[in-house]
């Protein structure tokens, strides 16, 4: 018997000073039984950090040729393809051909993504927007994960402040490139 997805509900007060985005988000996010909690929370965080008109989650594992998160224009064409974790080079290459902007949010060490994509053929590789999410922030949030959560997320100068209940967790975003630093 197949296991069903678990639905997580997030009520998020978003204050992203870096982009001038201030919104209340109500997200119902399906978590596949094989999806790790840190991946789920990185996916939710990426959605918040990319929030704009036309954003949405893909249908999930049943649609492997779609991005994890997308931004579409009024015609249905991709404006942004947003992936999470460490996607393989073929997927990133396909994404770069399908959308003018490709972003990857990883909760893994940046070196792991660099290694996975090193030497591979990737269309417009220099234009990829790569972001390493603070692993401590994701870890602390994972320890507080419930199926229904009310949180506040503030972003300022690449610094994240995530308030869960009465506790605030701080972390950073590291924008990096595929080139070794």
Coordinates of N, CA, C and O in Angstrom, one line a residue:
X1 N 0.8 -1.2 0.0 CA 0.0 0.0 0.0 C 0.9 1.2 0.0 O 1.8 1.4 0.8
X2 N 0.6 2.2 -0.9 CA 1.4 3.4 -1.0 C 1.0 4.4 0.1 O -0.1 4.5 0.6
X3 N 2.1 5.0 0.6 CA 1.8 6.0 1.7 C 1.4 7.4 1.0 O 1.8 7.7 -0.1
X4 N 0.5 8.1 1.7 CA 0.0 9.4 1.2 C 0.9 10.5 1.7 O 1.7 10.4 2.7
X5 N 0.9 11.6 1.0 CA 1.6 12.8 1.4 C 1.0 13.4 2.6 O -0.2 13.2 2.9
X6 N 1.8 14.0 3.4 CA 1.4 14.7 4.6 C 1.3 16.2 4.2 O 2.2 16.8 3.6
X7 N 0.2 16.8 4.6 CA -0.1 18.2 4.3 C 0.4 19.1 5.5 O 0.0 18.8 6.6
X8 N 1.3 20.0 5.2 CA 1.7 21.0 6.2 C 1.1 22.4 5.8 O 1.1 22.7 4.7
X9 N 0.7 23.1 6.8 CA 0.1 24.4 6.6 C 1.0 25.4 7.3 O 1.3 25.3 8.5
X10 N 1.4 26.4 6.5 CA 2.2 27.5 7.1 C 1.5 28.8 6.9 O 1.2 29.2 5.8
X11 N 1.4 29.5 8.0 CA 0.9 30.9 7.9 C 2.2 31.8 8.2 O 2.8 31.7 9.2
X12 N 2.6 32.5 7.2 CA 3.9 33.2 7.2 C 3.7 34.7 7.1 O 3.1 35.2 6.1
X13 N 4.2 35.5 8.0 CA 4.3 36.9 7.9 C 5.6 37.2 7.4 O 6.7 37.1 8.0
X14 N 5.7 37.6 6.1 CA 7.0 37.8 5.4 C 7.3 39.3 5.3 O 6.5 40.1 4.9
X15 N 8.5 39.6 5.8 CA 9.0 41.0 5.7 C 10.4 40.9 5.1 O 11.4 40.7 5.7
X16 N 10.5 41.0 3.7 CA 11.7 40.9 3.0 C 12.2 42.3 2.6 O 11.8 42.8 1.5
X17 N 13.0 42.9 3.5 CA 13.4 44.3 3.2 C 14.4 44.3 2.0 O 14.5 45.4 1.3
X18 N 15.1 43.2 1.8 CA 16.0 43.2 0.6 C 15.3 43.4 -0.7 O 15.8 43.9 -1.7
X19 N 14.1 42.9 -0.8 CA 13.3 42.9 -2.1 C 12.1 43.9 -2.0 O 11.4 44.1 -3.0
X20 N 11.8 44.4 -0.8 CA 10.7 45.3 -0.6 C 9.4 44.5 -0.7 O 8.4 45.0 -1.2
X21 N 9.4 43.3 -0.2 CA 8.2 42.4 -0.2 C 7.7 42.2 1.2 O 8.4 41.7 2.1
X22 N 6.4 42.6 1.4 CA 5.8 42.5 2.7 C 4.4 41.9 2.5 O 3.5 42.5 2.0
X23 N 4.3 40.6 2.9 CA 3.1 39.9 2.6 C 2.7 38.9 3.7 O 3.6 38.4 4.4
X24 N 1.5 38.5 3.7 CA 1.0 37.3 4.5 C 0.8 36.2 3.6 O 0.0 36.3 2.6
X25 N 1.5 35.1 3.8 CA 1.4 33.9 3.0 C 0.7 32.8 3.7 O 1.0 32.6 4.9
X26 N -0.3 32.1 3.0 CA -0.9 31.0 3.6 C -0.6 29.8 2.6 O -1.1 29.8 1.5
X27 N 0.3 28.9 3.1 CA 0.8 27.9 2.2 C 0.3 26.5 2.7 O 0.4 26.2 3.9
X28 N -0.2 25.7 1.8 CA -0.5 24.3 2.1 C 0.5 23.5 1.3 O 0.4 23.6 0.0
X29 N 1.4 22.8 1.9 CA 2.5 22.2 1.2 C 2.4 20.7 1.5 O 2.4 20.2 2.6
X30 N 2.3 19.9 0.4 CA 2.3 18.5 0.5 C 3.7 17.9 0.6 O 4.6 18.3 -0.1
X31 N 3.9 17.1 1.6 CA 5.2 16.5 1.8 C 5.1 15.0 1.5 O 4.4 14.2 2.2
X32 N 5.9 14.6 0.5 CA 5.9 13.2 0.1 C 6.6 12.4 1.2 O 7.5 12.9 1.9
X33 N 6.2 11.1 1.4 CA 6.8 10.3 2.5 C 8.3 10.2 2.4 O 9.0 10.0 3.4
X34 N 8.9 10.3 1.1 CA 10.3 10.2 1.0 C 11.0 11.5 1.1 O 12.2 11.6 1.1
X35 N 10.3 12.6 1.3 CA 10.9 13.9 1.4 C 11.4 14.2 2.8 O 10.6 14.2 3.8
X36 N 12.6 14.6 2.9 CA 13.2 14.9 4.2 C 12.7 16.3 4.7 O 12.3 17.1 3.9
X37 N 12.6 16.4 6.0 CA 12.1 17.6 6.6 C 12.9 18.8 6.2 O 12.4 19.9 6.0
X38 N 14.3 18.7 6.2 CA 15.1 19.8 5.8 C 14.9 20.3 4.4 O 14.9 21.5 4.1
X39 N 14.6 19.3 3.5 CA 14.3 19.7 2.1 C 12.9 20.4 2.1 O 12.8 21.4 1.4
X40 N 11.9 19.9 2.8 CA 10.6 20.6 2.8 C 10.8 22.0 3.3 O 10.2 22.9 2.7
X41 N 11.5 22.2 4.4 CA 11.6 23.6 4.9 C 12.5 24.5 4.0 O 12.2 25.7 3.9
X42 N 13.4 24.0 3.3 CA 14.2 24.7 2.3 C 13.3 25.1 1.2 O 13.3 26.2 0.7
X43 N 12.4 24.2 0.8 CA 11.4 24.5 -0.3 C 10.5 25.6 0.1 O 10.2 26.5 -0.6
X44 N 10.0 25.6 1.4 CA 9.1 26.7 1.9 C 9.9 28.0 1.9 O 9.4 29.0 1.5
X45 N 11.1 27.9 2.4 CA 11.9 29.2 2.5 C 12.2 29.7 1.1 O 12.1 30.9 0.9
X46 N 12.5 28.9 0.2 CA 12.8 29.4 -1.2 C 11.5 30.0 -1.8 O 11.6 31.0 -2.4
X47 N 10.4 29.4 -1.5 CA 9.1 30.0 -2.0 C 9.0 31.4 -1.4 O 8.6 32.4 -2.1
X48 N 9.2 31.6 -0.1 CA 9.1 32.9 0.5 C 10.1 33.9 -0.1 O 9.7 35.0 -0.4
X49 N 11.3 33.5 -0.3 CA 12.3 34.4 -0.8 C 12.2 34.7 -2.3 O 12.8 35.6 -2.8
X50 N 11.4 33.9 -3.0 CA 11.1 34.2 -4.4 C 9.7 34.7 -4.7 O 9.3 34.9 -5.8
X51 N 8.9 34.9 -3.6 CA 7.5 35.2 -3.8 C 7.3 36.4 -4.7 O 7.9 37.5 -4.6
X52 N 6.5 36.2 -5.7 CA 6.1 37.2 -6.7 C 4.9 36.7 -7.4 O 4.4 35.6 -7.2
X53 N 4.3 37.6 -8.2 CA 3.1 37.2 -9.0 C 3.5 36.0 -9.9 O 4.5 36.0 -10.6
X54 N 2.6 35.0 -9.9 CA 2.8 33.9 -10.8 C 3.6 32.7 -10.2 O 3.8 31.7 -10.9
X55 N 3.9 32.8 -8.9 CA 4.7 31.7 -8.2 C 3.8 30.6 -7.9 O 2.6 30.7 -7.5
X56 N 4.4 29.4 -7.9 CA 3.6 28.2 -7.5 C 4.6 27.0 -7.2 O 5.7 27.0 -7.7
X57 N 4.1 26.0 -6.6 CA 4.8 24.7 -6.4 C 4.4 23.8 -7.5 O 3.3 23.8 -8.0
X58 N 5.3 22.9 -7.9 CA 5.0 21.9 -8.9 C 4.1 20.9 -8.3 O 3.9 20.9 -7.1
X59 N 3.7 19.9 -9.1 CA 2.8 18.9 -8.6 C 3.6 17.8 -7.8 O 3.0 16.9 -7.2
X60 N 4.9 17.9 -7.8 CA 5.7 17.0 -7.0 C 6.4 16.0 -7.8 O 6.7 16.1 -9.0
X61 N 6.6 14.8 -7.2 CA 7.3 13.7 -7.8 C 6.7 13.2 -9.1 O 7.4 12.6 -9.9
X62 N 5.4 13.4 -9.2 CA 4.7 12.9 -10.4 C 5.0 13.7 -11.7 O 4.7 13.3 -12.8
X63 N 5.7 14.8 -11.5 CA 6.1 15.7 -12.6 C 7.6 16.1 -12.5 O 7.9 17.2 -12.3
X64 N 8.4 15.1 -12.8 CA 9.9 15.3 -12.7 C 10.5 16.3 -13.7 O 11.6 16.8 -13.4
X65 N 9.8 16.6 -14.7 CA 10.3 17.6 -15.7 C 9.9 19.0 -15.4 O 10.1 19.9 -16.2
X66 N 9.2 19.2 -14.2 CA 8.9 20.6 -13.8 C 9.8 21.0 -12.7 O 10.4 20.2 -11.9
X67 N 9.9 22.3 -12.5 CA 10.7 22.8 -11.4 C 10.0 22.5 -10.0 O 8.8 22.3 -10.0
X68 N 10.8 22.6 -9.0 CA 10.2 22.4 -7.6 C 9.3 23.6 -7.4 O 8.2 23.4 -6.8
X69 N 9.7 24.8 -7.7 CA 8.9 26.0 -7.6 C 9.1 26.7 -9.0 O 10.1 26.7 -9.5
X70 N 8.0 27.3 -9.4 CA 8.1 28.1 -10.7 C 7.5 29.4 -10.5 O 6.7 29.7 -9.6
X71 N 7.8 30.3 -11.5 CA 7.1 31.6 -11.6 C 6.8 31.6 -13.1 O 7.6 31.5 -14.0
X72 N 5.5 31.8 -13.4 CA 5.0 31.8 -14.8 C 4.4 33.2 -15.1 O 3.9 33.8 -14.2
X73 N 4.5 33.6 -16.4 CA 3.9 34.8 -16.8 C 2.4 34.5 -17.1 O 1.9 33.4 -17.0
X74 N 1.7 35.5 -17.6 CA 0.3 35.4 -17.9 C 0.0 34.4 -19.0 O -1.1 33.9 -19.1
X75 N 1.0 34.1 -19.9 CA 0.8 33.2 -21.0 C 1.1 31.7 -20.5 O 0.9 30.8 -21.3
X76 N 1.6 31.6 -19.3 CA 2.0 30.2 -18.8 C 3.4 29.9 -19.0 O 3.9 28.8 -18.6
X77 N 4.2 30.8 -19.7 CA 5.6 30.5 -19.9 C 6.4 30.7 -18.6 O 6.0 31.6 -17.8
X78 N 7.4 29.9 -18.4 CA 8.3 30.1 -17.2 C 9.0 31.4 -17.2 O 9.7 31.7 -18.3
X79 N 9.0 32.1 -16.1 CA 9.9 33.3 -15.9 C 11.0 32.9 -15.0 O 12.1 33.4 -15.2
X80 N 10.8 32.0 -14.1 CA 11.8 31.5 -13.2 C 11.6 30.0 -12.9 O 10.4 29.6 -12.7
X81 N 12.7 29.3 -12.9 CA 12.7 27.9 -12.5 C 13.5 27.8 -11.2 O 14.7 28.2 -11.2
X82 N 12.9 27.3 -10.1 CA 13.5 27.3 -8.8 C 13.6 25.9 -8.3 O 12.6 25.2 -8.2
X83 N 14.8 25.4 -8.1 CA 15.0 24.1 -7.6 C 15.6 24.2 -6.2 O 16.1 25.2 -5.7
X84 N 15.6 23.0 -5.5 CA 16.0 22.9 -4.1 C 16.9 21.7 -4.0 O 16.7 20.7 -4.7
X85 N 18.0 21.8 -3.2 CA 18.9 20.7 -2.9 C 20.1 20.7 -3.8 O 20.7 21.7 -4.0
X86 N 20.3 19.5 -4.4 CA 21.4 19.3 -5.3 C 20.9 18.6 -6.6 O 21.1 17.4 -6.7
X87 N 20.3 19.4 -7.5 CA 19.8 18.8 -8.7 C 20.9 18.4 -9.6 O 22.0 18.9 -9.5
X88 N 20.7 17.4 -10.5 CA 21.8 16.9 -11.3 C 22.0 17.9 -12.5 O 21.1 18.7 -12.8
X89 N 23.1 17.8 -13.2 CA 23.5 18.7 -14.2 C 22.5 18.7 -15.4 O 22.2 19.8 -16.0
X90 N 22.0 17.5 -15.8 CA 21.0 17.5 -16.9 C 19.8 18.3 -16.6 O 19.2 19.0 -17.4
X91 N 19.3 18.2 -15.3 CA 18.1 18.9 -14.9 C 18.4 20.4 -15.0 O 17.6 21.2 -15.4
X92 N 19.5 20.9 -14.5 CA 19.9 22.3 -14.4 C 20.0 22.8 -15.9 O 19.6 23.9 -16.2
X93 N 20.7 22.0 -16.8 CA 20.8 22.4 -18.2 C 19.4 22.6 -18.8 O 19.2 23.6 -19.5
X94 N 18.5 21.6 -18.6 CA 17.2 21.7 -19.1 C 16.4 22.9 -18.6 O 15.7 23.6 -19.3
X95 N 16.6 23.2 -17.3 CA 16.0 24.4 -16.6 C 16.5 25.7 -17.3 O 15.7 26.6 -17.6
X96 N 17.8 25.7 -17.5 CA 18.3 27.0 -18.1 C 17.9 27.2 -19.5 O 17.9 28.3 -20.0
X97 N 17.4 26.2 -20.2 CA 16.9 26.3 -21.6 C 15.4 26.7 -21.5 O 14.8 27.3 -22.4
X98 N 14.7 26.2 -20.4 CA 13.3 26.4 -20.3 C 12.9 27.8 -19.7 O 11.7 28.2 -19.9
X99 N 13.8 28.4 -18.9 CA 13.4 29.6 -18.2 C 14.5 30.6 -18.3 O 15.7 30.3 -18.2
X100 N 14.2 31.9 -18.4 CA 15.3 32.9 -18.4 C 16.0 33.1 -17.1 O 17.2 33.5 -17.1
X101 N 15.4 32.6 -16.0 CA 16.1 32.7 -14.7 C 16.0 31.4 -14.0 O 14.9 30.8 -13.9
X102 N 17.1 30.9 -13.5 CA 17.2 29.6 -12.7 C 17.9 29.9 -11.4 O 19.0 30.5 -11.3
X103 N 17.2 29.5 -10.3 CA 17.7 29.6 -9.0 C 17.7 28.3 -8.3 O 16.8 27.5 -8.5
X104 N 18.8 28.0 -7.6 CA 18.9 26.8 -6.8 C 19.2 27.2 -5.3 O 20.1 27.9 -5.1
X105 N 18.3 26.7 -4.4 CA 18.5 26.9 -3.0 C 18.9 25.6 -2.4 O 18.2 24.6 -2.6
X106 N 20.1 25.6 -1.8 CA 20.5 24.3 -1.3 C 20.7 24.4 0.2 O 21.2 25.4 0.8
X107 N 20.3 23.4 0.9 CA 20.5 23.2 2.3 C 21.7 22.4 2.6 O 22.0 22.0 3.8
X108 N 22.4 22.0 1.6 CA 23.6 21.2 1.7 C 24.8 22.2 1.6 O 24.7 23.3 1.1
X109 N 26.0 21.7 1.9 CA 27.2 22.6 1.7 C 27.3 23.0 0.2 O 27.1 22.2 -0.7
X110 N 27.6 24.3 -0.1 CA 27.8 24.7 -1.5 C 28.7 23.9 -2.3 O 28.5 23.6 -3.5
X111 N 29.8 23.4 -1.6 CA 30.7 22.5 -2.3 C 30.1 21.3 -2.9 O 30.5 20.8 -4.0
X112 N 29.1 20.8 -2.3 CA 28.4 19.6 -2.8 C 27.7 19.9 -4.1 O 27.7 19.0 -5.0
X113 N 27.1 21.0 -4.2 CA 26.4 21.4 -5.5 C 27.5 21.7 -6.5 O 27.3 21.3 -7.7
X114 N 28.5 22.4 -6.2 CA 29.6 22.7 -7.1 C 30.2 21.4 -7.7 O 30.4 21.2 -8.9
X115 N 30.4 20.4 -6.8 CA 31.0 19.1 -7.2 C 30.0 18.4 -8.2 O 30.4 17.8 -9.2
X116 N 28.7 18.4 -7.9 CA 27.7 17.7 -8.7 C 27.6 18.3 -10.1 O 27.3 17.6 -11.1
X117 N 27.9 19.6 -10.2 CA 27.7 20.3 -11.5 C 29.1 20.5 -12.2 O 29.1 21.0 -13.4
X118 N 30.2 20.3 -11.5 CA 31.5 20.6 -12.1 C 31.8 19.9 -13.4 O 31.5 18.7 -13.5
X119 N 32.2 20.6 -14.4 CA 32.6 20.1 -15.7 C 31.5 19.6 -16.5 O 31.7 19.1 -17.6
X120 N 30.2 19.8 -16.1 CA 29.1 19.4 -16.8 C 28.6 20.5 -17.8 O 28.8 21.7 -17.5
X121 N 27.9 20.1 -18.9 CA 27.4 21.0 -19.8 C 26.1 21.6 -19.3 O 25.1 20.9 -19.1
X122 N 26.1 22.9 -19.0 CA 24.9 23.6 -18.4 C 24.7 24.9 -19.2 O 25.6 25.7 -19.2
X123 N 23.6 25.0 -19.9 CA 23.3 26.2 -20.6 C 23.2 27.4 -19.7 O 22.6 27.4 -18.6
X124 N 23.9 28.4 -20.1 CA 24.0 29.7 -19.3 C 24.4 29.5 -17.8 O 23.8 30.1 -16.9
X125 N 25.4 28.6 -17.6 CA 25.8 28.3 -16.2 C 26.2 29.5 -15.4 O 26.0 29.6 -14.2
X126 N 26.8 30.5 -16.1 CA 27.3 31.7 -15.4 C 26.1 32.5 -14.9 O 26.3 33.3 -14.0
X127 N 24.9 32.3 -15.4 CA 23.7 33.1 -15.0 C 22.9 32.4 -13.8 O 21.9 33.0 -13.4
X128 N 23.3 31.2 -13.4 CA 22.6 30.6 -12.3 C 22.6 31.4 -11.0 O 23.7 31.9 -10.7
X129 N 21.5 31.4 -10.3 CA 21.4 32.1 -9.0 C 21.5 31.0 -8.0 O 20.5 30.3 -7.8
X130 N 22.6 30.8 -7.3 CA 22.8 29.8 -6.4 C 22.9 30.3 -5.0 O 23.6 31.3 -4.7
X131 N 22.1 29.7 -4.1 CA 21.9 30.2 -2.7 C 22.1 29.1 -1.7 O 21.3 28.1 -1.8
X132 N 23.0 29.2 -0.8 CA 23.2 28.3 0.3 C 22.5 28.8 1.5 O 22.7 29.9 2.0
X133 N 21.5 28.0 2.0 CA 20.7 28.4 3.1 C 21.4 28.0 4.4 O 22.0 26.8 4.4
X134 N 21.5 28.8 5.4 CA 22.1 28.5 6.6 C 21.6 27.1 7.2 O 20.4 27.0 7.5
X135 N 22.5 26.2 7.3 CA 22.1 24.8 7.7 C 21.7 24.8 9.2 O 20.8 24.0 9.5
X136 N 22.2 25.7 10.0 CA 21.8 25.7 11.4 C 20.4 26.2 11.5 O 19.6 25.7 12.3
X137 N 20.0 27.2 10.7 CA 18.7 27.8 10.7 C 17.7 26.7 10.3 O 16.7 26.5 11.0
X138 N 18.0 25.9 9.2 CA 17.1 24.8 8.8 C 17.0 23.8 9.9 O 15.9 23.2 10.2
X139 N 18.1 23.4 10.5 CA 18.2 22.4 11.5 C 17.3 22.8 12.7 O 16.6 22.0 13.3
X140 N 17.4 24.1 13.2 CA 16.6 24.5 14.3 C 15.2 24.6 14.0 O 14.3 24.3 14.8
X141 N 14.8 25.0 12.7 CA 13.4 25.0 12.3 C 12.9 23.6 12.2 O 11.8 23.3 12.6
X142 N 13.7 22.7 11.7 CA 13.3 21.3 11.7 C 12.9 20.7 13.0 O 11.9 20.0 13.2
X143 N 13.6 21.1 14.1 CA 13.3 20.6 15.4 C 12.0 21.2 15.9 O 11.4 20.6 16.8
X144 N 11.5 22.2 15.3 CA 10.3 22.9 15.7 C 9.1 22.6 14.8 O 8.0 23.2 14.9
X145 N 9.3 21.8 13.8 CA 8.4 21.6 12.7 C 7.1 20.9 13.3 O 7.2 19.9 14.0
X146 N 6.0 21.5 12.9 CA 4.6 20.9 13.2 C 3.9 20.9 11.9 O 4.2 21.7 10.9
X147 N 2.8 20.2 11.8 CA 2.0 20.2 10.6 C 1.3 21.5 10.4 O 0.9 21.9 9.2
X148 N 1.0 22.3 11.4 CA 0.4 23.6 11.3 C 1.4 24.6 12.0 O 1.6 24.4 13.2
X149 N 1.8 25.6 11.3 CA 2.8 26.5 11.9 C 2.5 28.0 11.5 O 2.1 28.2 10.4
X150 N 2.6 28.9 12.5 CA 2.5 30.3 12.3 C 3.9 30.8 12.5 O 4.5 30.6 13.6
X151 N 4.5 31.5 11.5 CA 5.9 32.0 11.6 C 5.9 33.4 11.1 O 5.1 33.8 10.3
X152 N 7.0 34.1 11.5 CA 7.3 35.4 10.9 C 8.7 35.2 10.3 O 9.6 34.7 11.0
X153 N 8.9 35.6 9.1 CA 10.2 35.6 8.4 C 10.6 37.0 8.0 O 9.9 37.6 7.2
X154 N 11.7 37.5 8.5 CA 12.3 38.8 8.2 C 13.6 38.6 7.5 O 14.4 37.7 7.9
X155 N 13.8 39.3 6.4 CA 15.0 39.2 5.6 C 15.6 40.7 5.5 O 14.9 41.6 5.1
X156 N 16.9 40.8 5.9 CA 17.5 42.1 5.8 C 19.0 41.9 5.6 O 19.7 41.3 6.4
X157 N 19.5 42.4 4.4 CA 21.0 42.3 4.2 C 21.5 40.8 4.1 O 22.6 40.6 4.5
X158 N 20.6 39.9 3.6 CA 21.0 38.5 3.5 C 20.9 37.8 4.8 O 21.2 36.6 4.9
X159 N 20.5 38.5 5.8 CA 20.3 37.8 7.2 C 18.8 37.5 7.3 O 18.0 38.2 6.9
X160 N 18.6 36.3 7.8 CA 17.2 35.8 8.0 C 16.9 35.7 9.5 O 17.8 35.4 10.3
X161 N 15.7 36.1 9.8 CA 15.2 36.0 11.2 C 13.9 35.3 11.1 O 12.9 35.8 10.6
X162 N 13.8 34.1 11.7 CA 12.7 33.3 11.6 C 12.1 33.1 13.0 O 12.8 32.6 13.9
X163 N 10.9 33.7 13.2 CA 10.3 33.6 14.5 C 9.2 32.5 14.5 O 8.3 32.5 13.7
X164 N 9.4 31.5 15.4 CA 8.5 30.4 15.6 C 8.1 30.5 17.0 O 8.9 30.3 17.9
X165 N 6.8 30.7 17.3 CA 6.3 30.9 18.6 C 7.0 32.2 19.2 O 7.0 33.2 18.6
X166 N 7.6 32.0 20.3 CA 8.3 33.1 21.0 C 9.8 33.1 20.7 O 10.6 33.9 21.3
X167 N 10.3 32.1 19.9 CA 11.7 32.0 19.7 C 12.1 32.5 18.3 O 11.4 32.3 17.3
X168 N 13.2 33.2 18.2 CA 13.7 33.7 16.9 C 15.0 33.0 16.6 O 15.9 32.9 17.4
X169 N 15.1 32.4 15.4 CA 16.2 31.7 14.9 C 16.9 32.6 13.8 O 16.2 33.1 12.9
X170 N 18.2 32.8 13.9 CA 18.9 33.7 12.9 C 19.7 32.8 12.0 O 20.2 31.8 12.4
X171 N 19.9 33.3 10.8 CA 20.7 32.6 9.8 C 21.1 33.5 8.7 O 20.6 34.6 8.6
X172 N 21.9 33.0 7.8 CA 22.3 33.8 6.6 C 22.0 33.1 5.3 O 21.7 31.9 5.3
X173 N 22.0 33.8 4.3 CA 22.0 33.3 2.9 C 23.3 33.6 2.2 O 23.8 34.7 2.3
X174 N 23.9 32.6 1.6 CA 25.2 32.8 1.0 C 24.9 32.6 -0.5 O 24.7 31.5 -1.0
X175 N 25.0 33.7 -1.3 CA 24.9 33.6 -2.7 C 26.3 33.2 -3.2 O 27.3 33.8 -2.8
X176 N 26.4 32.1 -4.1 CA 27.7 31.7 -4.6 C 27.6 31.3 -6.0 O 26.6 31.3 -6.6
X177 N 28.8 31.0 -6.6 CA 28.9 30.7 -8.0 C 29.4 29.2 -8.1 O 29.9 28.7 -7.2
X178 N 29.4 28.7 -9.3 CA 29.9 27.4 -9.5 C 31.4 27.4 -9.5 O 32.0 26.3 -9.2
X179 N 32.0 28.5 -9.7 CA 33.5 28.6 -9.7 C 34.0 28.4 -8.2 O 33.3 28.9 -7.3
X180 N 35.1 27.8 -8.1 CA 35.7 27.6 -6.7 C 36.0 29.0 -6.2 O 36.5 29.8 -6.9
X181 N 35.8 29.1 -4.9 CA 36.2 30.4 -4.2 C 37.5 30.3 -3.5 O 38.0 29.3 -3.3

